[in-house]
Structure formats: C-alpha cells, structure tokens
PDB file of C-alpha atoms in Angstrom:
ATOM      1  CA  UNK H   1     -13.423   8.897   1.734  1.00 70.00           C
ATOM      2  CA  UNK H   2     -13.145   8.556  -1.891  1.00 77.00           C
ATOM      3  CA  UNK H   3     -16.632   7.934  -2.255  1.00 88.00           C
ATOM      4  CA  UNK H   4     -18.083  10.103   0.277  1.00 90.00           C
ATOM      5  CA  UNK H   5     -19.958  13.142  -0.769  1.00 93.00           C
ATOM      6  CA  UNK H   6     -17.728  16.339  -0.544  1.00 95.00           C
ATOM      7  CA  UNK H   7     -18.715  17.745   2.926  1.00 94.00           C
ATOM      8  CA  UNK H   8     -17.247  19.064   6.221  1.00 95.00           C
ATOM      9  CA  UNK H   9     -16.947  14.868   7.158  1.00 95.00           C
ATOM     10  CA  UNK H  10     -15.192  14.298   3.545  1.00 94.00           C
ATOM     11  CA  UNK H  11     -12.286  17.140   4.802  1.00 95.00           C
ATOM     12  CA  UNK H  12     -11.684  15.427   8.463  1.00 94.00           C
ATOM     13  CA  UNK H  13     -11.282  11.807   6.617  1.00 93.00           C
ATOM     14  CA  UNK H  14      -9.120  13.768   4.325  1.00 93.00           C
ATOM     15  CA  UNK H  15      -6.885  15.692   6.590  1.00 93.00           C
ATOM     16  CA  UNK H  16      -6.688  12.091   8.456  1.00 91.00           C
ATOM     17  CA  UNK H  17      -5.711  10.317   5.396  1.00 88.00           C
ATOM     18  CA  UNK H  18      -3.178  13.303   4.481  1.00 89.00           C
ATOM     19  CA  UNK H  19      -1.561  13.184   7.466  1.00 89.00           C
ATOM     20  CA  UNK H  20      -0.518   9.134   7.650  1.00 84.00           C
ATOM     21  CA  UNK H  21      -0.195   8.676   3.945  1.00 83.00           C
ATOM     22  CA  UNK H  22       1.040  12.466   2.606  1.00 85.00           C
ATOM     23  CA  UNK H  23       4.281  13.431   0.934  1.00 85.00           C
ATOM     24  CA  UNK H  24       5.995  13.725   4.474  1.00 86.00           C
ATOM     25  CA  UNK H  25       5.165  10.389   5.519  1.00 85.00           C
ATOM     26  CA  UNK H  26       6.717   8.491   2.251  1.00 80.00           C
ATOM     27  CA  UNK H  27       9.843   7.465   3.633  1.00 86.00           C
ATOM     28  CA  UNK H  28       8.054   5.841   6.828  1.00 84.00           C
ATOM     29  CA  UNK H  29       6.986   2.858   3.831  1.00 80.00           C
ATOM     30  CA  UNK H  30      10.241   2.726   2.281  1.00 84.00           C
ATOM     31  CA  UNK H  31      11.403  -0.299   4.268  1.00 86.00           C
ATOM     32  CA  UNK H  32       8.040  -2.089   3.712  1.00 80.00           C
ATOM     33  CA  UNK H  33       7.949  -1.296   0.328  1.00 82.00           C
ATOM     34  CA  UNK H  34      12.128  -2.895  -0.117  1.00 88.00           C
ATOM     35  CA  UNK H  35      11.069  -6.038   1.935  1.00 86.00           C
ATOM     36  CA  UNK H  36       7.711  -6.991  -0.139  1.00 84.00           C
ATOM     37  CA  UNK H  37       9.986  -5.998  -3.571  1.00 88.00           C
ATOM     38  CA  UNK H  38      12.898  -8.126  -2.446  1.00 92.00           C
ATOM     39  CA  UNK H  39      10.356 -11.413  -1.708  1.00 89.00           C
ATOM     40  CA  UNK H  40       8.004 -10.406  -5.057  1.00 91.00           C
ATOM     41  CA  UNK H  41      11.626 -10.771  -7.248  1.00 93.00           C
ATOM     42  CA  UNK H  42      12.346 -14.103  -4.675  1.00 94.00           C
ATOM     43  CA  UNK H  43       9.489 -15.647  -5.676  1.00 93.00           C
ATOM     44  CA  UNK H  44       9.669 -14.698  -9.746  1.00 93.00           C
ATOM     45  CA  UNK H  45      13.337 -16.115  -9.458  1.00 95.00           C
ATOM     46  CA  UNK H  46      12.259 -19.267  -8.071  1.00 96.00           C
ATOM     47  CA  UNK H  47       9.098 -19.970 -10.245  1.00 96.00           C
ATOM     48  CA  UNK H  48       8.451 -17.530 -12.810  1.00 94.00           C
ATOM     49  CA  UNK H  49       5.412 -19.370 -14.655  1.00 96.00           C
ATOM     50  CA  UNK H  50       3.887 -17.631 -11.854  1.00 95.00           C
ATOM     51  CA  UNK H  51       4.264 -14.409 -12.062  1.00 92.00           C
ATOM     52  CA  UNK H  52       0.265 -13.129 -11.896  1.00 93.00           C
ATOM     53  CA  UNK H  53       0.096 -15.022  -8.268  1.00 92.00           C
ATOM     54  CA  UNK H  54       3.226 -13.440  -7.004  1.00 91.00           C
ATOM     55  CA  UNK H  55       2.533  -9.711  -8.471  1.00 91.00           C
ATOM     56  CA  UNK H  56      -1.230 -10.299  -6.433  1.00 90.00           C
ATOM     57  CA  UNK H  57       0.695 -11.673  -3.359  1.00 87.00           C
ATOM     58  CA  UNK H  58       2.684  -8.499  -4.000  1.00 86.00           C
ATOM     59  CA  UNK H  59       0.020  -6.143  -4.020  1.00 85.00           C
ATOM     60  CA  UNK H  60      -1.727  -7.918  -1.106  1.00 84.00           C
ATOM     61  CA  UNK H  61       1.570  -7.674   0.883  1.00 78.00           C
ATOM     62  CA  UNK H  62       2.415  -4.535   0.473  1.00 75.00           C
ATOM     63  CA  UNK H  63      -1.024  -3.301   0.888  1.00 74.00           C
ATOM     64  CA  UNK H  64      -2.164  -4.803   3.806  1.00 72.00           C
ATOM     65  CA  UNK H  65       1.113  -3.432   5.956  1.00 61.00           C
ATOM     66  CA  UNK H  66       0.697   0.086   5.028  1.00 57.00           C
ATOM     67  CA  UNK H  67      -2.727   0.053   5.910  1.00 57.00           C
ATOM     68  CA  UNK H  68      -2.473  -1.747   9.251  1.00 55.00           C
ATOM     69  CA  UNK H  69       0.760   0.600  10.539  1.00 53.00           C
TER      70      UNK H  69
END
C-alpha cells in the first residue's frame, strides 16, 4: 500500500497492515528476529570475509518469515 494512491482502498490495506505488523504485535517477531541474529553472528564468526553475503542472507531471512507468518 505504500504506493497506492491515498483512498478508501489505501485505509483497508492500512488498517490490515497495522493490525499484523503494529506496535502491539512487536513481540510476536522477537523470537524470529533472535534466531536469524544468532545464525547472521554464526556465520560472521565462521567466515567473516563475508560479511555483505551474510548481512543479505540476513535481511532475506528475517524478511521472508515475518512476511509469510
């Protein structure tokens, strides 16, 4: 919806997106947030010449299960 022209569809997407991903829903990603944290510093441990591929397997990680919960 961030690209969506400001309408009465732009507030349902909203109010849908506020409602799995708002302030009172922060502490649902905690755990998914700790586990993809614990393998990103893992991985930098083990082979730290490459640290751009793990912080995008990171990102890609941690993305990817919020958005498919």
């Amino acid at each position: 919806f961030g690209f969506m022209p400001y309408g009465d569809e732009w507030r349902r997407h909203r109010k849908v997106f506020v409602s799995k991903f708002g302030p009172g829903n922060v502490h649902i990603f905690n755990p998914i947030q700790e586990r993809a944290v614990a393998q990103l510093l893992d991985r930098m441990l083990r082979t730290p010449k490459d640290f751009l591929d793990h912080l995008r397997l990171y990102v890609e990680i941690s993305s990817s299960k919020v958005y498919t919960r």
